Tab-separated table of C-alpha atoms and ligand atoms in Angstrom:
chain	number	residue	atom	x	y	z
A	1	MET	CA	-24.042	-47.653	68.702
A	2	LYS	CA	-26.543	-50.309	67.562
A	3	ILE	CA	-29.049	-48.453	65.385
A	4	VAL	CA	-29.122	-45.002	63.850
A	5	ASN	CA	-32.291	-43.713	62.156
A	6	VAL	CA	-31.991	-40.544	60.077
A	7	TYR	CA	-34.802	-38.623	58.375
A	8	GLU	CA	-34.136	-36.104	55.600
A	9	PRO	CA	-36.939	-34.150	53.887
A	10	GLY	CA	-37.686	-33.900	50.192
A	11	LYS	CA	-37.998	-30.481	48.583
A	12	VAL	CA	-40.218	-28.510	46.245
A	13	ILE	CA	-39.058	-25.711	43.951
A	14	LEU	CA	-41.544	-22.861	44.000
A	15	PHE	CA	-39.852	-20.475	41.587
A	16	GLY	CA	-36.879	-20.498	39.229
A	17	GLU	CA	-36.053	-24.137	38.417
A	18	HIS	CA	-33.951	-24.705	35.297
A	19	PHE	CA	-33.070	-21.007	35.113
A	20	VAL	CA	-31.188	-21.445	38.412
A	21	VAL	CA	-28.781	-23.765	36.578
A	22	HIS	CA	-27.932	-20.745	34.383
A	23	GLY	CA	-27.453	-18.292	37.247
A	24	SER	CA	-30.916	-17.027	38.262
A	25	LYS	CA	-32.157	-17.064	41.822
A	26	ALA	CA	-34.769	-19.651	42.795
A	27	VAL	CA	-37.091	-20.330	45.735
A	28	ALA	CA	-37.468	-23.791	47.247
A	29	PHE	CA	-38.624	-25.342	50.494
A	30	ALA	CA	-38.034	-28.562	52.404
A	31	ILE	CA	-41.243	-30.617	52.633
A	32	ASP	CA	-42.810	-32.587	55.461
A	33	LYS	CA	-42.207	-35.878	53.599
A	34	PHE	CA	-39.015	-37.798	54.319
A	35	VAL	CA	-36.438	-40.372	53.332
A	36	LYS	CA	-35.718	-42.578	56.349
A	37	VAL	CA	-32.398	-44.417	56.608
A	38	SER	CA	-31.657	-46.998	59.322
A	39	VAL	CA	-28.228	-48.460	59.929
A	40	THR	CA	-28.005	-51.576	62.108
A	41	LYS	CA	-25.118	-53.879	62.986
A	42	SER	CA	-25.233	-57.105	60.981
A	43	ASP	CA	-23.228	-60.221	60.054
A	44	PHE	CA	-22.857	-59.080	56.465
A	45	LEU	CA	-23.304	-55.951	54.398
A	46	SER	CA	-26.810	-55.534	52.986
A	47	VAL	CA	-28.718	-52.604	51.550
A	48	GLU	CA	-32.451	-52.406	50.887
A	49	ILE	CA	-34.272	-49.471	49.295
A	50	SER	CA	-38.084	-49.368	49.285
A	51	PHE	CA	-40.469	-46.733	47.977
A	52	PRO	CA	-43.657	-46.684	50.109
A	53	GLY	CA	-44.367	-43.058	49.116
A	54	ASP	CA	-44.179	-43.570	45.356
A	55	PRO	CA	-47.470	-44.549	43.692
A	56	VAL	CA	-45.650	-46.005	40.661
A	57	ILE	CA	-43.049	-48.239	42.337
A	58	LYS	CA	-44.466	-48.591	45.846
A	59	ASP	CA	-44.158	-52.398	45.745
A	60	LYS	CA	-40.602	-52.394	44.407
A	61	VAL	CA	-37.607	-53.162	46.607
A	62	ILE	CA	-34.001	-52.793	45.455
A	63	ARG	CA	-31.518	-54.980	47.329
A	64	HIS	CA	-27.799	-55.316	47.455
A	65	PRO	CA	-26.388	-58.547	48.894
A	66	PRO	CA	-22.603	-58.144	48.957
A	67	GLU	CA	-21.892	-60.843	46.373
A	68	HIS	CA	-23.723	-58.875	43.647
A	69	VAL	CA	-22.204	-56.033	41.709
A	70	SER	CA	-25.058	-53.621	41.300
A	71	SER	CA	-25.762	-51.242	38.461
A	72	ASN	CA	-28.208	-49.133	40.471
A	73	VAL	CA	-26.693	-45.697	41.150
A	74	PHE	CA	-28.152	-45.464	44.658
A	75	LEU	CA	-26.918	-48.904	45.686
A	76	ASN	CA	-23.472	-48.175	44.245
A	77	TYR	CA	-23.339	-44.879	46.103
A	78	ILE	CA	-24.324	-46.525	49.387
A	79	VAL	CA	-21.937	-49.483	49.049
A	80	ASN	CA	-19.073	-47.152	48.084
A	81	LEU	CA	-19.796	-44.979	51.122
A	82	THR	CA	-19.611	-47.988	53.459
A	83	ARG	CA	-16.130	-48.586	52.023
A	84	LYS	CA	-15.123	-44.924	52.286
A	85	PHE	CA	-16.122	-44.899	55.957
A	86	ASN	CA	-14.641	-48.383	56.448
A	87	ILE	CA	-17.820	-49.266	58.244
A	88	GLY	CA	-17.762	-53.070	58.058
A	89	ASN	CA	-20.906	-55.161	58.090
A	90	VAL	CA	-24.149	-53.280	58.545
A	91	ARG	CA	-27.742	-53.520	57.386
A	92	ILE	CA	-28.868	-50.336	55.675
A	93	ASN	CA	-32.541	-49.766	55.143
A	94	VAL	CA	-33.737	-46.828	53.022
A	95	GLU	CA	-37.451	-45.909	52.841
A	96	VAL	CA	-38.432	-43.162	50.422
A	97	GLY	CA	-41.663	-41.540	51.628
A	98	PHE	CA	-42.527	-39.543	48.495
A	99	PRO	CA	-42.501	-39.970	44.683
A	100	VAL	CA	-39.116	-40.647	43.100
A	101	ALA	CA	-37.722	-39.046	39.901
A	102	ALA	CA	-40.704	-36.713	40.062
A	103	GLY	CA	-39.266	-33.302	40.995
A	104	LEU	CA	-39.253	-33.722	44.781
A	105	GLY	CA	-35.510	-34.083	45.289
A	106	SER	CA	-35.428	-37.821	46.047
A	107	SER	CA	-31.826	-38.335	44.905
A	108	ALA	CA	-30.480	-35.449	47.020
A	109	SER	CA	-32.552	-36.563	49.991
A	110	ILE	CA	-31.376	-40.199	49.740
A	111	ALA	CA	-27.741	-39.098	49.336
A	112	ALA	CA	-27.930	-36.717	52.318
A	113	ALA	CA	-29.748	-39.178	54.590
A	114	VAL	CA	-27.417	-42.094	53.832
A	115	THR	CA	-24.309	-39.934	54.266
A	116	LYS	CA	-25.543	-38.578	57.587
A	117	ALA	CA	-26.615	-42.010	58.881
A	118	LEU	CA	-23.387	-43.828	57.954
A	119	TYR	CA	-21.160	-41.022	59.250
A	120	THR	CA	-23.069	-40.839	62.541
A	121	TYR	CA	-22.998	-44.636	62.908
A	122	LYS	CA	-19.246	-44.745	62.311
A	123	TYR	CA	-18.034	-41.699	64.237
A	124	GLY	CA	-20.779	-41.228	66.850
A	125	ILE	CA	-21.278	-37.553	65.881
A	126	VAL	CA	-23.591	-35.912	63.358
A	127	PRO	CA	-21.607	-34.478	60.411
A	128	SER	CA	-21.865	-30.791	59.541
A	129	LYS	CA	-23.980	-29.664	56.562
A	130	GLU	CA	-20.744	-28.873	54.705
A	131	VAL	CA	-19.419	-32.414	55.130
A	132	ILE	CA	-22.727	-33.940	54.010
A	133	TYR	CA	-22.927	-31.555	51.050
A	134	GLU	CA	-19.467	-32.398	49.789
A	135	ILE	CA	-20.070	-36.152	49.873
A	136	ALA	CA	-23.729	-36.216	48.756
A	137	ASN	CA	-23.130	-33.783	45.902
A	138	GLN	CA	-21.057	-36.453	44.136
A	139	LEU	CA	-24.224	-38.507	43.636
A	140	GLU	CA	-26.093	-35.427	42.410
A	141	VAL	CA	-23.351	-34.792	39.836
A	142	GLU	CA	-23.429	-38.432	38.729
A	143	ILE	CA	-27.212	-38.396	38.275
A	144	HIS	CA	-27.862	-34.853	37.037
A	145	GLY	CA	-24.595	-33.878	35.328
A	146	ASN	CA	-24.639	-30.179	36.200
A	147	PRO	CA	-26.743	-29.630	39.345
A	148	SER	CA	-27.333	-26.061	40.533
A	149	GLY	CA	-27.045	-27.274	44.138
A	150	ILE	CA	-30.513	-26.041	45.090
A	151	ASP	CA	-31.862	-29.503	46.006
A	152	LEU	CA	-29.158	-30.459	48.492
A	153	ASN	CA	-28.869	-26.971	49.972
A	154	THR	CA	-32.624	-26.755	50.583
A	155	ILE	CA	-32.855	-30.226	52.083
A	156	LEU	CA	-29.944	-29.604	54.456
A	157	GLU	CA	-31.058	-26.078	55.416
A	158	ARG	CA	-34.847	-26.781	55.942
A	159	GLY	CA	-37.428	-23.981	55.746
A	160	ILE	CA	-38.089	-21.803	52.674
A	161	VAL	CA	-34.933	-20.578	50.949
A	162	LEU	CA	-33.945	-18.031	48.328
A	163	TYR	CA	-31.061	-19.665	46.452
A	164	ASP	CA	-28.626	-17.830	44.218
A	165	GLY	CA	-27.660	-19.950	41.216
A	166	LEU	CA	-24.646	-17.748	40.418
A	167	GLU	CA	-23.159	-17.774	43.891
A	168	LYS	CA	-24.423	-21.318	44.486
A	169	ARG	CA	-25.598	-20.527	47.991
A	170	ILE	CA	-28.674	-19.644	50.031
A	171	VAL	CA	-28.998	-15.859	50.275
A	172	ASN	CA	-32.187	-15.589	52.351
A	173	LYS	CA	-34.321	-17.879	54.469
A	174	LEU	CA	-37.815	-17.950	55.931
A	175	ASP	CA	-38.358	-20.041	59.063
A	176	SER	CA	-42.120	-19.794	59.444
A	177	GLY	CA	-45.384	-19.399	57.534
A	178	ASP	CA	-48.408	-21.677	57.243
A	179	PHE	CA	-48.983	-22.465	53.561
A	180	THR	CA	-51.103	-25.276	52.128
A	181	PHE	CA	-49.674	-26.755	48.963
A	182	ILE	CA	-50.945	-29.758	47.038
A	183	VAL	CA	-48.550	-31.954	45.093
A	184	SER	CA	-50.085	-33.964	42.246
A	185	ASP	CA	-48.171	-36.750	40.570
A	186	THR	CA	-48.563	-37.155	36.779
A	187	ILE	CA	-47.107	-40.678	37.243
A	188	ASP	CA	-44.763	-39.944	34.331
A	189	ARG	CA	-41.116	-40.433	35.275
A	190	ARG	CA	-38.213	-38.671	33.606
A	191	SER	CA	-34.529	-37.828	33.847
A	192	THR	CA	-33.522	-34.463	35.313
A	193	GLY	CA	-30.179	-34.656	33.476
A	194	LYS	CA	-31.873	-35.000	30.056
A	195	LEU	CA	-34.263	-32.122	30.723
A	196	VAL	CA	-31.439	-29.867	31.919
A	197	LYS	CA	-29.557	-30.702	28.677
A	198	SER	CA	-32.619	-29.914	26.546
A	199	VAL	CA	-32.761	-26.453	28.122
A	200	SER	CA	-29.037	-25.915	27.486
A	201	LEU	CA	-29.691	-26.529	23.786
A	202	ILE	CA	-32.095	-23.568	23.748
A	203	LYS	CA	-29.460	-21.464	25.491
A	204	ASN	CA	-26.889	-22.431	22.831
A	205	GLU	CA	-29.275	-21.696	19.967
A	206	MET	CA	-30.578	-18.320	21.155
A	207	SER	CA	-28.445	-17.083	24.013
A	208	ASP	CA	-29.630	-13.423	24.078
A	209	LEU	CA	-33.269	-14.396	24.343
A	210	PHE	CA	-32.489	-17.149	26.837
A	211	ASN	CA	-30.545	-14.732	29.056
A	212	MET	CA	-33.587	-12.455	29.125
A	213	LEU	CA	-35.683	-15.405	30.324
A	214	VAL	CA	-33.066	-16.098	33.017
A	215	SER	CA	-33.335	-12.513	34.247
A	216	ILE	CA	-37.156	-12.761	34.284
A	217	ALA	CA	-36.903	-15.958	36.349
A	218	ASP	CA	-34.487	-14.150	38.657
A	219	LYS	CA	-37.042	-11.340	39.200
A	220	ILE	CA	-39.872	-13.846	39.706
A	221	SER	CA	-37.837	-15.625	42.388
A	222	SER	CA	-36.813	-12.489	44.291
A	223	TYR	CA	-40.355	-11.104	44.122
A	224	GLY	CA	-41.825	-14.495	45.040
A	225	PHE	CA	-39.655	-14.658	48.151
A	226	GLU	CA	-40.842	-11.175	49.198
A	227	LEU	CA	-44.453	-12.308	48.759
A	228	LEU	CA	-43.809	-15.412	50.868
A	229	VAL	CA	-42.423	-13.202	53.651
A	230	LYS	CA	-45.615	-11.100	53.438
A	231	ASN	CA	-47.797	-14.223	53.218
A	232	ASP	CA	-49.575	-12.735	50.184
A	233	VAL	CA	-51.009	-16.027	48.940
A	234	GLU	CA	-53.029	-14.569	46.053
A	235	LYS	CA	-49.992	-12.943	44.462
A	236	ILE	CA	-47.779	-15.952	45.198
A	237	GLY	CA	-50.319	-18.069	43.301
A	238	ARG	CA	-50.407	-15.712	40.323
A	239	LEU	CA	-46.639	-15.685	40.190
A	240	MET	CA	-46.532	-19.510	40.296
A	241	SER	CA	-48.795	-19.615	37.243
A	242	ILE	CA	-46.606	-17.053	35.435
A	243	ASN	CA	-43.564	-19.178	36.253
A	244	HIS	CA	-45.353	-22.240	34.869
A	245	GLY	CA	-45.860	-20.356	31.597
A	246	LEU	CA	-42.142	-19.627	31.432
A	247	LEU	CA	-41.282	-23.296	31.998
A	248	SER	CA	-43.817	-24.284	29.336
A	249	ALA	CA	-42.103	-21.821	26.993
A	250	ILE	CA	-38.774	-23.639	27.311
A	251	GLY	CA	-40.419	-26.993	26.620
A	252	VAL	CA	-40.264	-28.733	29.999
A	253	SER	CA	-44.012	-28.920	30.643
A	254	THR	CA	-46.272	-31.690	29.320
A	255	THR	CA	-49.920	-32.017	28.318
A	256	LYS	CA	-50.743	-33.538	31.718
A	257	LEU	CA	-48.896	-30.825	33.665
A	258	ASP	CA	-50.592	-28.053	31.658
A	259	TYR	CA	-53.971	-29.724	32.143
A	260	LEU	CA	-53.477	-30.101	35.905
A	261	ALA	CA	-52.272	-26.498	36.208
A	262	HIS	CA	-55.453	-25.216	34.497
A	263	ARG	CA	-57.704	-27.607	36.410
A	264	ALA	CA	-56.197	-26.482	39.746
A	265	ILE	CA	-57.087	-22.859	38.968
A	266	GLU	CA	-60.631	-23.857	37.887
A	267	LEU	CA	-60.983	-25.633	41.241
A	268	GLY	CA	-60.065	-22.445	43.084
A	269	ALA	CA	-56.312	-22.746	43.702
A	270	TYR	CA	-54.379	-19.482	43.926
A	271	GLY	CA	-51.872	-20.749	41.390
A	272	ALA	CA	-50.141	-23.855	40.063
A	273	LYS	CA	-46.960	-24.883	38.314
A	274	LEU	CA	-44.773	-27.849	37.549
A	275	THR	CA	-42.030	-28.312	40.106
A	276	GLY	CA	-38.470	-29.488	39.534
A	277	ALA	CA	-37.251	-30.561	36.138
A	278	GLY	CA	-40.721	-31.131	34.606
A	279	GLY	CA	-41.183	-33.471	31.617
A	280	GLY	CA	-43.642	-35.340	33.887
A	281	GLY	CA	-43.160	-35.625	37.628
A	282	CYS	CA	-45.255	-33.406	39.850
A	283	LEU	CA	-47.403	-30.296	39.802
A	284	ILE	CA	-47.614	-28.052	42.843
A	285	CYS	CA	-50.535	-25.769	43.593
A	286	LEU	CA	-51.182	-23.318	46.401
A	287	CYS	CA	-54.690	-23.101	47.856
A	288	GLU	CA	-56.770	-22.076	50.819
A	289	SER	CA	-56.787	-24.900	53.363
A	290	GLN	CA	-60.615	-25.250	53.018
A	291	LYS	CA	-60.262	-25.790	49.239
A	292	ALA	CA	-57.583	-28.481	49.598
A	293	LYS	CA	-60.023	-31.349	50.209
A	294	GLU	CA	-61.968	-30.777	46.987
A	295	ILE	CA	-58.838	-30.369	44.868
A	296	LEU	CA	-57.295	-33.493	46.392
A	297	GLN	CA	-60.455	-35.534	45.784
A	298	THR	CA	-60.776	-34.354	42.186
A	299	PHE	CA	-57.134	-34.991	41.268
A	300	ASN	CA	-57.056	-38.377	43.010
A	301	SER	CA	-60.258	-39.467	41.251
A	302	LEU	CA	-58.795	-38.348	37.904
A	303	GLY	CA	-55.885	-40.749	38.534
A	304	TYR	CA	-53.238	-38.263	39.697
A	305	PRO	CA	-52.171	-39.297	43.209
A	306	SER	CA	-52.111	-36.102	45.267
A	307	PHE	CA	-51.213	-35.093	48.795
A	308	ILE	CA	-50.826	-31.975	50.928
A	309	VAL	CA	-47.326	-30.689	51.614
A	310	LYS	CA	-46.245	-27.995	54.014
A	311	PRO	CA	-42.818	-26.421	54.391
A	312	TYR	CA	-40.721	-28.322	56.933
A	313	TYR	CA	-39.089	-25.887	59.321
A	314	GLY	CA	-38.026	-28.543	61.842
A	315	ASP	CA	-34.618	-29.511	63.148
A	316	GLU	CA	-32.427	-32.505	62.722
A	317	LYS	CA	-34.471	-35.714	62.833
A	318	ILE	CA	-32.199	-38.449	64.137
A	319	GLU	CA	-32.825	-41.350	66.539
A	320	TYR	CA	-30.431	-43.691	68.334
A	321	GLU	CA	-31.384	-47.062	69.708
B	401	PMV	O1	-36.548	-32.484	39.371
B	401	PMV	P1	-35.497	-32.330	40.378
B	401	PMV	O2	-35.931	-32.607	41.764
B	401	PMV	O3	-34.254	-33.140	40.027
B	401	PMV	O4	-35.047	-30.782	40.387
B	401	PMV	C1	-34.235	-30.269	39.378
B	401	PMV	C2	-34.136	-28.772	39.429
B	401	PMV	C3	-33.426	-28.192	38.185
B	401	PMV	O5	-33.441	-26.769	38.350
B	401	PMV	C4	-34.153	-28.523	36.915
B	401	PMV	C5	-31.987	-28.664	38.068
B	401	PMV	C6	-31.028	-28.070	39.094
B	401	PMV	O6	-29.944	-28.645	39.248
B	401	PMV	O7	-31.328	-27.023	39.693
């Protein structure tokens, strides 16, 4: 096999982030923006990661010639995997087609795509989701400390999922539905691990109250999933805004995220919330498809790079040359 190209989607959390780490359910969906990994035969081992979809680091390229010991977690993960699979000399090219460290699951998507591409290159068969999960989750643990598993599960499963943070598995799935979401990037980058720790501090300080918030998030997520099944966009939007308030209450929103959430509603969105760990990163809003253009133009002109995302319900995206 000469070349393997693998595409793995990013993800958006619609309801229940942070609380899912403490056992609530959460709703997430795979997005129609991808990490692409190519593996090609070469005379020496090289790795290159570029970020064409990230407005902050779009001109940056991270490289790993074999003589360098790298401190970048992604490069280390990739180089270690080539050793684990005893893959020899290959050129690995990773292109991240959406913002990184911004709530869209870039680390899980990179880990899954690289694992799938190297495994397929080596063994000539596509690994099962379980095999990818087990290997890729090691990177998630290294980066995030205590991941709920929602990112990797959503990315590998595709579609819209209801994830149970207690059972650490997908308990329901939606394979269709035409929703128009806009993602807006605050351009502020942050660490998921640090934000997850900051929320744990609140749990330690006031556990009874925190557990009540977890059960509210659990209800929001279950109800939100029902609304998605019914395609009730107005109520989904209202629930997103309620969820944003809850995330604000535990200190993971920012001035920019709050501003964008209010502005989205003023511009006619059904609802808006931060997505992922917060502390910067991205806002997601749900709107009528005719409203999307105006919201996109306004947010882009205010300096918040924005784009439309839709749930990705598609199959395996893998090419052989
Ligand atoms: O911001 P992201 O893409 O790393 O998403 C993190 C989601 C959290 O709920 C905050 C953490 C987790 O492991 O579920």
